[in-house]
Short mmCIF file of C-alpha atoms and ligand atoms in Angstrom, two decimals:
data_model
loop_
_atom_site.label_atom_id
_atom_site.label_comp_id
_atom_site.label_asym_id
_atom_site.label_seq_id
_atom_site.Cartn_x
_atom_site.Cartn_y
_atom_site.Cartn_z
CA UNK A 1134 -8.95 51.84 89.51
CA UNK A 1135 -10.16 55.02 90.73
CA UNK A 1136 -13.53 55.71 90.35
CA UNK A 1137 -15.29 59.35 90.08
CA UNK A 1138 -19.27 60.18 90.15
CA UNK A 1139 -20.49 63.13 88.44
CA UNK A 1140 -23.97 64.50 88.52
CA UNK A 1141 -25.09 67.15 86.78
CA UNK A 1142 -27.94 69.01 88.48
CA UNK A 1143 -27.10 72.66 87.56
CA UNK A 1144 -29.57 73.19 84.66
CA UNK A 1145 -32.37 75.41 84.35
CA UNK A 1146 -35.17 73.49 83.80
CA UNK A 1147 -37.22 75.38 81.86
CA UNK A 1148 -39.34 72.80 80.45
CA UNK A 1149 -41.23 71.41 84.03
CA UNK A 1150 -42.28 75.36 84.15
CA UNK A 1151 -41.30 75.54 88.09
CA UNK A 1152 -40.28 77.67 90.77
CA UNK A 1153 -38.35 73.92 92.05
CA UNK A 1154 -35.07 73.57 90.33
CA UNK A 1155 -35.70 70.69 88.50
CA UNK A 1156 -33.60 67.94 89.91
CA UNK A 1157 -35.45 68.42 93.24
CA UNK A 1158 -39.23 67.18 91.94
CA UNK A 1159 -39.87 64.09 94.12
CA UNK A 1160 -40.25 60.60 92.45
CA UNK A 1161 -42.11 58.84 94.92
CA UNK A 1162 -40.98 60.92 97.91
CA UNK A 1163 -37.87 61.90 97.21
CA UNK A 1164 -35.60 64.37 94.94
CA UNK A 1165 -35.33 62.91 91.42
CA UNK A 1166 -31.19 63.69 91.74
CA UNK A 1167 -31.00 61.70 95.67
CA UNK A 1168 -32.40 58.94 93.67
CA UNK A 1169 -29.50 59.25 91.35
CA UNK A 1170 -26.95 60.01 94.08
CA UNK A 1171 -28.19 56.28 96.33
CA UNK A 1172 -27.82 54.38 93.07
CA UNK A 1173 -24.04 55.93 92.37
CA UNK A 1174 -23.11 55.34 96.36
CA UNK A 1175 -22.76 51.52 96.46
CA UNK A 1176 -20.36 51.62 93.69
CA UNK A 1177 -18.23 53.04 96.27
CA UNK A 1178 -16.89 56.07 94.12
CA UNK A 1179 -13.78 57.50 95.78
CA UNK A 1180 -15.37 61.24 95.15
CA UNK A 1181 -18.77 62.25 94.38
CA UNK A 1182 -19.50 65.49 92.74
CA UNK A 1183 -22.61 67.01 92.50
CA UNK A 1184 -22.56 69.93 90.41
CA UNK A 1185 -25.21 72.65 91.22
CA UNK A 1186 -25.95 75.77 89.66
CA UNK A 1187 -29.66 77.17 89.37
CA UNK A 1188 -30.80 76.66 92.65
CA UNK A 1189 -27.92 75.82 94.62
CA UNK A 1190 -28.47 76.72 97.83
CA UNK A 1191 -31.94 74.73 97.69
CA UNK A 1192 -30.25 71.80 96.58
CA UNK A 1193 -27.86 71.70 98.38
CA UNK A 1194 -29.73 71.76 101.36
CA UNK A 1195 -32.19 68.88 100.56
CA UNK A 1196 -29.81 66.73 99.18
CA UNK A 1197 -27.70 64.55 101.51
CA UNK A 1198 -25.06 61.99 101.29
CA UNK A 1199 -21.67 60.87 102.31
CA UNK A 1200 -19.00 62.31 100.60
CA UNK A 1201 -20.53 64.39 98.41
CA UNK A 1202 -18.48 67.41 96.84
CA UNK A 1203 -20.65 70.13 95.29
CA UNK A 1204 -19.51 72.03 92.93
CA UNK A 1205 -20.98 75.19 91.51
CA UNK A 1206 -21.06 75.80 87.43
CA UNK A 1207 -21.35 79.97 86.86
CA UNK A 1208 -23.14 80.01 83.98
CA UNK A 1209 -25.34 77.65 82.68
CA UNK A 1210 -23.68 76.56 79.65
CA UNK A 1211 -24.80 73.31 78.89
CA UNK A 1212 -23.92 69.84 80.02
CA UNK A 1213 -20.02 70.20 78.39
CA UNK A 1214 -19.40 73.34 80.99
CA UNK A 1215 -20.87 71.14 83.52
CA UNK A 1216 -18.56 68.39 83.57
CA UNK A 1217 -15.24 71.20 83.04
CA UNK A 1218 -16.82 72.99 86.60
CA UNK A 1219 -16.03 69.33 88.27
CA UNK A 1220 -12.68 68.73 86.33
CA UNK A 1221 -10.55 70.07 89.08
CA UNK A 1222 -12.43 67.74 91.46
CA UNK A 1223 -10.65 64.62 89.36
CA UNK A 1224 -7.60 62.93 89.28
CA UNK A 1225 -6.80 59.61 87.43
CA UNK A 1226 -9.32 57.49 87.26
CA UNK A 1227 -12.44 56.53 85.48
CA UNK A 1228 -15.59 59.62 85.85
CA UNK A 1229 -18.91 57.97 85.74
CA UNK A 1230 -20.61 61.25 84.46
CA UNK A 1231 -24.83 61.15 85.01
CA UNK A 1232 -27.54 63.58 84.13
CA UNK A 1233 -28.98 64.18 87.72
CA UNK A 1234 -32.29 64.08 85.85
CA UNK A 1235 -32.54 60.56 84.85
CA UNK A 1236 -33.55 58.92 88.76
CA UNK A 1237 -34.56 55.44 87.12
CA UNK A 1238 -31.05 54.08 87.61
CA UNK A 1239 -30.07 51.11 88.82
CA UNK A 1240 -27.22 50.06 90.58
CA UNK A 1241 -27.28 47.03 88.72
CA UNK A 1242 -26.88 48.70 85.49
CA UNK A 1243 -24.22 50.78 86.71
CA UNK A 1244 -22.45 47.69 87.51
CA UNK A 1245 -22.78 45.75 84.50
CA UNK A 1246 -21.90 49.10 82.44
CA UNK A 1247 -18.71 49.83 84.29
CA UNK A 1248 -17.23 45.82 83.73
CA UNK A 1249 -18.19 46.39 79.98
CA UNK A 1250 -16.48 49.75 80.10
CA UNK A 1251 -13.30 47.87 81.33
CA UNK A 1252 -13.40 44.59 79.85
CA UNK A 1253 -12.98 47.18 76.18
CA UNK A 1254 -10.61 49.29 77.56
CA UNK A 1255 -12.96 51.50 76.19
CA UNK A 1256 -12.19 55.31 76.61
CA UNK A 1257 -15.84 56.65 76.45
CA UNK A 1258 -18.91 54.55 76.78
CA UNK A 1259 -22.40 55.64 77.35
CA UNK A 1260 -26.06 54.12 77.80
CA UNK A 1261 -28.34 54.08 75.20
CA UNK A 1262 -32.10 52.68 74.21
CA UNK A 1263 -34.46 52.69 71.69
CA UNK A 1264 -38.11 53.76 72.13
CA UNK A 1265 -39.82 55.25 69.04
CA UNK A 1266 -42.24 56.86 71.25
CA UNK A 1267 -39.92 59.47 72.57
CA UNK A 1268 -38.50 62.43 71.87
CA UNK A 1269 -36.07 65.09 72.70
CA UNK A 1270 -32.81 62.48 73.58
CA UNK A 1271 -29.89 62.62 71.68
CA UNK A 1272 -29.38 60.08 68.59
CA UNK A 1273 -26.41 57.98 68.58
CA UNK A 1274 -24.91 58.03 65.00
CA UNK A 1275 -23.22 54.73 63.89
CA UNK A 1276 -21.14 54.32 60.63
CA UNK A 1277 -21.66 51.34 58.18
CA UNK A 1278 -19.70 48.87 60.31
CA UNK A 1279 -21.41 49.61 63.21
CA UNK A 1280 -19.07 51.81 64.86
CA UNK A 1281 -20.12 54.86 67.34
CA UNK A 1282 -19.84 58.48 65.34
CA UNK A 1283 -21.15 60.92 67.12
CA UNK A 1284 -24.69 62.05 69.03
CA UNK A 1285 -26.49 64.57 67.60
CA UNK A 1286 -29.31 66.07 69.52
CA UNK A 1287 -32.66 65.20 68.73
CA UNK A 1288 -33.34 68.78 68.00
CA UNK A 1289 -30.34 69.03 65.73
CA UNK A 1290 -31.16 65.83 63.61
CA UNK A 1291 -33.08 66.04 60.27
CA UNK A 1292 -36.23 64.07 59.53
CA UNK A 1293 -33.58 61.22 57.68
CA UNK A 1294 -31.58 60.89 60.79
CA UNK A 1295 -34.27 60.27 63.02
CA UNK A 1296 -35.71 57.41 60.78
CA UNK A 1297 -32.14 56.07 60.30
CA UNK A 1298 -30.49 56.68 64.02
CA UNK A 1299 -33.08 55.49 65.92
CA UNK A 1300 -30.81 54.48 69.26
CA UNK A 1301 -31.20 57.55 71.95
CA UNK A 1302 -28.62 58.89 74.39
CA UNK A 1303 -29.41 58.02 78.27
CA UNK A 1304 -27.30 60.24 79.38
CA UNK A 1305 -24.77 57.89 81.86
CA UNK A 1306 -21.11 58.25 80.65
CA UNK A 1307 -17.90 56.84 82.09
CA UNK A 1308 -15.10 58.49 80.68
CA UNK A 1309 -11.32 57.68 81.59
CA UNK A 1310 -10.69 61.18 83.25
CA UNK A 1311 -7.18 61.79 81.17
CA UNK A 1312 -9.54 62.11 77.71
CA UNK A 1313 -11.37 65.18 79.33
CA UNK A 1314 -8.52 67.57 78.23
CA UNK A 1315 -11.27 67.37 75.22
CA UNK A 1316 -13.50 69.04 76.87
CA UNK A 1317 -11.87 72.27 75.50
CA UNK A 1318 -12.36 71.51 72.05
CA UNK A 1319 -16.33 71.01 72.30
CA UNK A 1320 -17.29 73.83 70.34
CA UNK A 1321 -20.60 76.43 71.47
CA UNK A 1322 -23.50 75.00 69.75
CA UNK A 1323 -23.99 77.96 67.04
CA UNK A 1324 -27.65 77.40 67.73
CA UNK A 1325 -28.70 76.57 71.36
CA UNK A 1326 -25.39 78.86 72.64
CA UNK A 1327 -24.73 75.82 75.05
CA UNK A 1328 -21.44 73.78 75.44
CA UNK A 1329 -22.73 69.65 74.94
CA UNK A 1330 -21.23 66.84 76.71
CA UNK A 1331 -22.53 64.88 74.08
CA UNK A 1332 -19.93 66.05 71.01
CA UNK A 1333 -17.11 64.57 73.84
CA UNK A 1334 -18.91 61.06 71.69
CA UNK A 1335 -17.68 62.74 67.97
CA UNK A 1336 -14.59 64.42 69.02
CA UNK A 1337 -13.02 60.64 70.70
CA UNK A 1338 -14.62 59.13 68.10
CA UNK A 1339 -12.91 60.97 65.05
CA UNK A 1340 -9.08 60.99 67.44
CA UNK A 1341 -9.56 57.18 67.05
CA UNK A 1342 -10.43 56.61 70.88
CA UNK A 1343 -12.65 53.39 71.67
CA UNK A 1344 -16.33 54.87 72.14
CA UNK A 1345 -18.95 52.88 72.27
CA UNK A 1346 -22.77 52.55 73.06
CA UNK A 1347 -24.10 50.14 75.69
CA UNK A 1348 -28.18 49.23 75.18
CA UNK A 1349 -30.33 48.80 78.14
CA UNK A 1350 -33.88 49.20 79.20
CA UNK A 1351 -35.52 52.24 78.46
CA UNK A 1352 -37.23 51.43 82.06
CA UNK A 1353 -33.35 52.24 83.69
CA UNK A 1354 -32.72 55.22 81.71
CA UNK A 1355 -35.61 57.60 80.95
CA UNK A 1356 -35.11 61.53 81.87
CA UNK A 1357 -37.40 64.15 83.29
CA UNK A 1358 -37.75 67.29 81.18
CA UNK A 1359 -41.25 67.87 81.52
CA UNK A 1360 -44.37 67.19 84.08
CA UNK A 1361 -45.40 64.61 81.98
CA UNK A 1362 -42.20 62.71 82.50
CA UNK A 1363 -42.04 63.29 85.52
CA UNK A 1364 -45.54 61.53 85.72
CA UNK A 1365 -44.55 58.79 83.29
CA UNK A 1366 -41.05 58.25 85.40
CA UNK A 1367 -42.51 58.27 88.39
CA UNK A 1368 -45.27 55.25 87.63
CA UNK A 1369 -42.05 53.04 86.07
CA UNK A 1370 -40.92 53.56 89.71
CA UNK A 1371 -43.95 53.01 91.03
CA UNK A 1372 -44.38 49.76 89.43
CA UNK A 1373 -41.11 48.65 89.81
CA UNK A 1374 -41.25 48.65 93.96
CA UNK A 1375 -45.30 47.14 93.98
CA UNK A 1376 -44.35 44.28 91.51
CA UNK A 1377 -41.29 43.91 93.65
CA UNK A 1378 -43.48 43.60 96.59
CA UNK A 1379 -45.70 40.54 94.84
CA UNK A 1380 -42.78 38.65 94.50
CA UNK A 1381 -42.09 38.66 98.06
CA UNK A 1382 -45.57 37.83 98.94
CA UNK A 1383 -47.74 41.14 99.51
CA UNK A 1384 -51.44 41.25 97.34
CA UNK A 1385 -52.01 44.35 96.12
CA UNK A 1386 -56.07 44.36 94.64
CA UNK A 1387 -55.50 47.13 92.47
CA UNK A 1388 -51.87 47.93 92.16
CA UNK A 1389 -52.62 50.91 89.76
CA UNK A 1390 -53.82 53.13 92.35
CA UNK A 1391 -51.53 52.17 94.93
CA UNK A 1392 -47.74 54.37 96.22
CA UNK A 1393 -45.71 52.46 97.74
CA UNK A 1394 -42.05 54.68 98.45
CA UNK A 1395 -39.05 52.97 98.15
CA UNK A 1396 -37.71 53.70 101.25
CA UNK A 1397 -41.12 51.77 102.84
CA UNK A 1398 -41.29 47.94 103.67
CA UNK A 1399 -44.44 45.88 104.02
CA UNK A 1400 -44.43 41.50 105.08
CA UNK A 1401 -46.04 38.71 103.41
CA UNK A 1402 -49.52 38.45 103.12
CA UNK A 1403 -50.39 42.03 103.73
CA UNK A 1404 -53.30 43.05 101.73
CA UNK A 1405 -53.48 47.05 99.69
CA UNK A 1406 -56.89 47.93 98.97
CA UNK A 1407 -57.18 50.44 95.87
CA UNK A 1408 -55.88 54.00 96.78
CA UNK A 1409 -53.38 53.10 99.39
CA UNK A 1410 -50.16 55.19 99.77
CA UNK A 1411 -47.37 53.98 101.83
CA UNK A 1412 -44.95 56.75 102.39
CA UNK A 1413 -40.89 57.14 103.93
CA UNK A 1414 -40.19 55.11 106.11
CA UNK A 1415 -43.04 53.01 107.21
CA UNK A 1416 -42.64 49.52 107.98
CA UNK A 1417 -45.65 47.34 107.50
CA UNK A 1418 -45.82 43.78 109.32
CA UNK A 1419 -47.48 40.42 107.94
CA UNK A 1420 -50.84 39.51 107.65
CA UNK A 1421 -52.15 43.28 107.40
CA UNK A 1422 -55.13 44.48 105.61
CA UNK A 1423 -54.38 48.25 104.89
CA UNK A 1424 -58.38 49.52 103.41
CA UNK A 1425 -59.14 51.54 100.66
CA UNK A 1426 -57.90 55.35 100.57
CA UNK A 1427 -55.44 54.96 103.61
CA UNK A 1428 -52.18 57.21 103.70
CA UNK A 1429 -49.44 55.58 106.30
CA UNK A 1430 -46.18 57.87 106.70
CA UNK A 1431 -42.91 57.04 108.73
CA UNK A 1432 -44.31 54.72 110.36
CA UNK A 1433 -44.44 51.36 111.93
CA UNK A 1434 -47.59 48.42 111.95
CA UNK A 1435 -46.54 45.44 113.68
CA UNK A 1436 -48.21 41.88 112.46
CA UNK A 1437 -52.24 41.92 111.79
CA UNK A 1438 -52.87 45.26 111.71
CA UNK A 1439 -56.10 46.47 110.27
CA UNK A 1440 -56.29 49.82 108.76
CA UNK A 1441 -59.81 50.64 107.68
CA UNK A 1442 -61.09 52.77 105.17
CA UNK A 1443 -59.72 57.03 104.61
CA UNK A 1444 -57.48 56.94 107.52
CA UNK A 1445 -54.25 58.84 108.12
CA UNK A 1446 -51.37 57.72 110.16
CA UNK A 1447 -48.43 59.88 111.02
CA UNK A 1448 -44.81 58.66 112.49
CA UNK A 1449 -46.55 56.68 114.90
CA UNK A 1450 -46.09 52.64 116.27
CA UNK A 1451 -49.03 50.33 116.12
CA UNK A 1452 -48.89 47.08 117.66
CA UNK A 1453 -49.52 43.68 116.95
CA UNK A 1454 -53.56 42.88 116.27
CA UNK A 1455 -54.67 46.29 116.37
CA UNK A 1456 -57.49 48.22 114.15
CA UNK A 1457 -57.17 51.57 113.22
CA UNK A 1458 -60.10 53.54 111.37
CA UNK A 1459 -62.36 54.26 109.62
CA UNK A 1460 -62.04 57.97 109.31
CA UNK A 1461 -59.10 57.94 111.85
CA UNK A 1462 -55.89 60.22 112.47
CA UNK A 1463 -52.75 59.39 114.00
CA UNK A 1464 -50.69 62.43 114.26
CA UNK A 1465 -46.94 62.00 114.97
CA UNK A 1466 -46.03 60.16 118.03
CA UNK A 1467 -48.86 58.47 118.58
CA UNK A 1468 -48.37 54.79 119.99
CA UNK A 1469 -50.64 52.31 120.28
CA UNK A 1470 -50.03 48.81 121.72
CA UNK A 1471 -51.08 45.53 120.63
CA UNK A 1472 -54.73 44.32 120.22
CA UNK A 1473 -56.04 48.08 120.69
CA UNK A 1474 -59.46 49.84 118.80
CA UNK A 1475 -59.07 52.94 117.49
CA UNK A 1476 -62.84 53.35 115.66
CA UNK A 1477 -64.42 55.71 113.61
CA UNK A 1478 -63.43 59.72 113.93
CA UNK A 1479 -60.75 59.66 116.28
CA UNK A 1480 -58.14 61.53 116.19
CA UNK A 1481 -55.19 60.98 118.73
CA UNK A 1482 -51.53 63.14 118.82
CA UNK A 1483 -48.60 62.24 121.13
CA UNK A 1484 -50.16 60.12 123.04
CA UNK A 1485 -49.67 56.49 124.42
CA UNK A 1486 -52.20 54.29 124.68
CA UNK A 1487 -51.39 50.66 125.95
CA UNK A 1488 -52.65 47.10 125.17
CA UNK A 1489 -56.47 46.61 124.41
CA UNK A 1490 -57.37 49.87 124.76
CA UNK A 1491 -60.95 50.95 122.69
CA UNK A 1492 -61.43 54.32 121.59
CA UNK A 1493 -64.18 53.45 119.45
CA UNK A 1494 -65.73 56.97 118.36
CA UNK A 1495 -65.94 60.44 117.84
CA UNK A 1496 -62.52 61.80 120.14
CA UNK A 1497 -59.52 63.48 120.58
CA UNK A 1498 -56.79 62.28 122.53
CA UNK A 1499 -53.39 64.19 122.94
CA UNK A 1500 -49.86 64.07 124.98
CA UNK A 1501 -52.10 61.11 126.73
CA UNK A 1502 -51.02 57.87 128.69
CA UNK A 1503 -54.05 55.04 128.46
CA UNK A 1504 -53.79 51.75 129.23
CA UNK A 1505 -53.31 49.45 131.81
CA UNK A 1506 -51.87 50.87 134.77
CA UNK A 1507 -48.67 48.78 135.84
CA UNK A 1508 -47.84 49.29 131.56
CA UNK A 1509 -47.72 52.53 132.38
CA UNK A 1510 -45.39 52.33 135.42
CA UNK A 1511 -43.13 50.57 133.92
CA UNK A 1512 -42.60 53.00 131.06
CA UNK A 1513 -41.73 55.97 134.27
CA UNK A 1514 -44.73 57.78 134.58
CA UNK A 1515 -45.80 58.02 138.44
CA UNK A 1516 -49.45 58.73 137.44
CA UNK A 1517 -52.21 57.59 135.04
CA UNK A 1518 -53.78 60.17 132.70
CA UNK A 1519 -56.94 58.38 131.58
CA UNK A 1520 -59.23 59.46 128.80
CA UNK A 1521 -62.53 58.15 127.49
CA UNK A 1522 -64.14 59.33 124.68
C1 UD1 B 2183 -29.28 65.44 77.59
C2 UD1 B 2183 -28.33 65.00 76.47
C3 UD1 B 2183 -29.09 64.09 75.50
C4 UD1 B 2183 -29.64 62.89 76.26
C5 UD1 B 2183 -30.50 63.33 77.45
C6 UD1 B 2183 -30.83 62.13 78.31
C7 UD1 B 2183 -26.73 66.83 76.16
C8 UD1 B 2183 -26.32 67.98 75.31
N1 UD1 B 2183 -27.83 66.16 75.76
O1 UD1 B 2183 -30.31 66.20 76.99
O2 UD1 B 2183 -28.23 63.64 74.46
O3 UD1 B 2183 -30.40 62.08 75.37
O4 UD1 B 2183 -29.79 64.29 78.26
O5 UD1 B 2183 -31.70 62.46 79.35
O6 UD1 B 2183 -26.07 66.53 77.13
N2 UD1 B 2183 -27.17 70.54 83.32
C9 UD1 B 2183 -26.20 71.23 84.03
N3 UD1 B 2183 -25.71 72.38 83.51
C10 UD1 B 2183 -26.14 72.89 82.34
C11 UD1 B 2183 -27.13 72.18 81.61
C12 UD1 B 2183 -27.62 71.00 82.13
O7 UD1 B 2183 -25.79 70.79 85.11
O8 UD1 B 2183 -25.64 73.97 81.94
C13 UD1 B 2183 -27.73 69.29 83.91
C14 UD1 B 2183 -29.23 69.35 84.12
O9 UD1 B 2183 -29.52 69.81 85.44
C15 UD1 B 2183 -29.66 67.90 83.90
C16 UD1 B 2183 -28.59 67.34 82.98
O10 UD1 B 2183 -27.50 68.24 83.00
O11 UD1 B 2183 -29.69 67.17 85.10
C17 UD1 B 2183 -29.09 67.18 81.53
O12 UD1 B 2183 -29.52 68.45 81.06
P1 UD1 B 2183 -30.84 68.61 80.20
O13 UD1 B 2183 -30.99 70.03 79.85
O14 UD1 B 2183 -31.97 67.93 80.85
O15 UD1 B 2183 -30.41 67.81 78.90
P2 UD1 B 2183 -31.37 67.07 77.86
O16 UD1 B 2183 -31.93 68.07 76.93
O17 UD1 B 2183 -32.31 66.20 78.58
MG1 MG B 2184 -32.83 66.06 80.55
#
């Protein structure tokens, strides 16, 4: 079975009000559709296309991945004349289709909903979820027995559909690539002007195609249309990586105030003071105390490191047993070795300074080598540069 990825990024966004093409507003560091595009990759899709319209050149320079196609939609026509843009792209197979808006995706759930897909020899199957709190999704229609009808857009429905159809569209589709020939027979919505994806659901459904619904977690599925959701999306995330971290052992004292990216790793028994944000790639070690209001980015703590209060650390190394802050700045490339004290107002930029070394107050240190003399031999450098604050 041949499996294609789709991902629709091309829309407008009109609703987040930005100069940023939508699908590029970070969730917890990164683009909203590169979250999309890591979950699709370890399925292994034979193709991915990304298809990019408002924006384009911007996205397609900050979005990255192997094997990505990108393919640009003309107009912006809705989410139908998305998927016809990529249609070329396609050849038999199965098209897992996804709204490049919706970065709460799991692999998981990608996993489990392409075996149900093909257990039913299903032709179309989508994700839904039910949350009477939102608004704006789709609403899956079902007839008497049960059976999948059609999605009407939330916009489109009357007050009696909503209370009867209360199961929203997620916007993840797989789709057996020979039933797009459909495509051309979604009509232009008379009222929006737009071609939707979504009557693909009525038109298979009506031919006498299998369609059918799959329910999961709202948490897996939610979209971004506004800054709000983008807020509200962005703390699921958020909690989903810091509870993730209890479980293997890290104590977080108020985890509601804390970032931790995804892309970031932190060992067992590390404590996060309130107001902590762990960003890219930083790699925190065991038995760390990281204090209140501390921002660590790209970079790496080795075991017992103590971070104290307000202090900023930028793709730098810090060894084992060291303590950094308060009120202290580690600009890129700064490393410092193992059992070192870097105090209160320092500030210190491409520098090295080695094992043990205090620089307890009120400095600057840059493109310096400190430390121990033969350390710094050994590292190549025929003479010492040694600073003291
Ligand atoms: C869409 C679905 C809705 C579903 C919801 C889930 C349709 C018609 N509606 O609504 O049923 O509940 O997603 O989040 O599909 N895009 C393009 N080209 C376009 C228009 C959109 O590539 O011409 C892309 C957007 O960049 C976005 C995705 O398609 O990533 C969805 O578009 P959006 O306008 O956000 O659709 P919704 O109104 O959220
Ligand atoms: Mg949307």
């Amino acid at each position: 079975m041949n499996l294609y990825a789709v991902i629709l990024a091309a829309g407008l966004g009109k609703r987040m009000k930005s100069d940023t093409p939508k699908v590029l507003h970070e969730v917890l560091g990164r683009p909203m559709l590169q979250h999309v595009i890591d979950a699709v990759k370890q399925l292994k899709p034979v193709k991915s296309v990304v298809v990019i319209g408002n924006g384009a050149e911007q996205v397609k320079e900050k979005i990255g991945g192997e094997g990505l196609s990108f393919v640009l939609q003309k107009k912006l026509l809705g989410t139908g004349d998305a998927v016809a843009a990529a249609r070329d792209q396609l050849k038999t197979g199965t098209a897992l289709i996804l709204n490049g808006d919706g970065p709460l995706i799991t692999t998981q759930t990608l996993k489990t909903f392409l075996s149900r897909h093909k257990r039913n020899k299903n032709t179309l199957s989508f994700l839904s979820f039910t949350d009477d709190s939102l608004s704006g999704y789709g609403r899956v229609f079902r007839d008497a027995s049960g059976r999948v009808t059609e999605i009407v857009e939330d916009k489109h429905a009357s007050d009696k559909e909503k209370r009867t159809f209360n199961e929203l569209n997620g916007g993840v589709y797989l789709i057996e690539t020979k039933a797009l020939r459909h495509l051309a027979d979604i009509k232009r919505n008379s009222a929006s002007g737009e071609y939707y994806l979504t009557d693909l659901v009525g038109i298979l459904s009506r031919s006498g195609s299998r369609v059918d619904a799959y329910n999961c977690p709202p948490e897996d599925i939610r979209g971004v249309n506004s800054r709000q959701e983008l807020f509200e999306v962005s703390d699921i995330l958020r909690k989903r990586i810091i509870w993730g971290w209890m479980d293997r052992g890290v104590t977080f004292i108020n985890p509601h105030t804390t970032v931790v990216h995804t892309t970031a790793s932190i060992g067992k028994d590390t404590i996060l003071y309130p107001n902590t944000i762990v960003e890219g790639t930083t790699s925190i070690g065991r038995n760390c105390v990281i204090h209140a209001g501390a921002r660590i980015a790209d970079s790496f703590l080795g075991n017992e490191v103590t971070v104290k209060d307000s202090t900023l650390i930028e793709k730098s190394r810090i060894g084992k047993g060291t303590s950094v802050g308060p009120f202290a700045h580690l600009r890129p490339e700064s490393i410092i070795g193992k059992n070192a004290k870097i105090g209160n107002f320092v500030e210190i930029k491409k520098s090295n300074l080695g094992d043990g070394t205090k620089a307890s107050h009120l400095s600057y240190l840059g493109d310096a080598q400190v430390g121990s003399f033969e350390q710094i031999l050994s590292q190549g450098y025929s003479s010492a540069v040694i600073l003291s604050s």
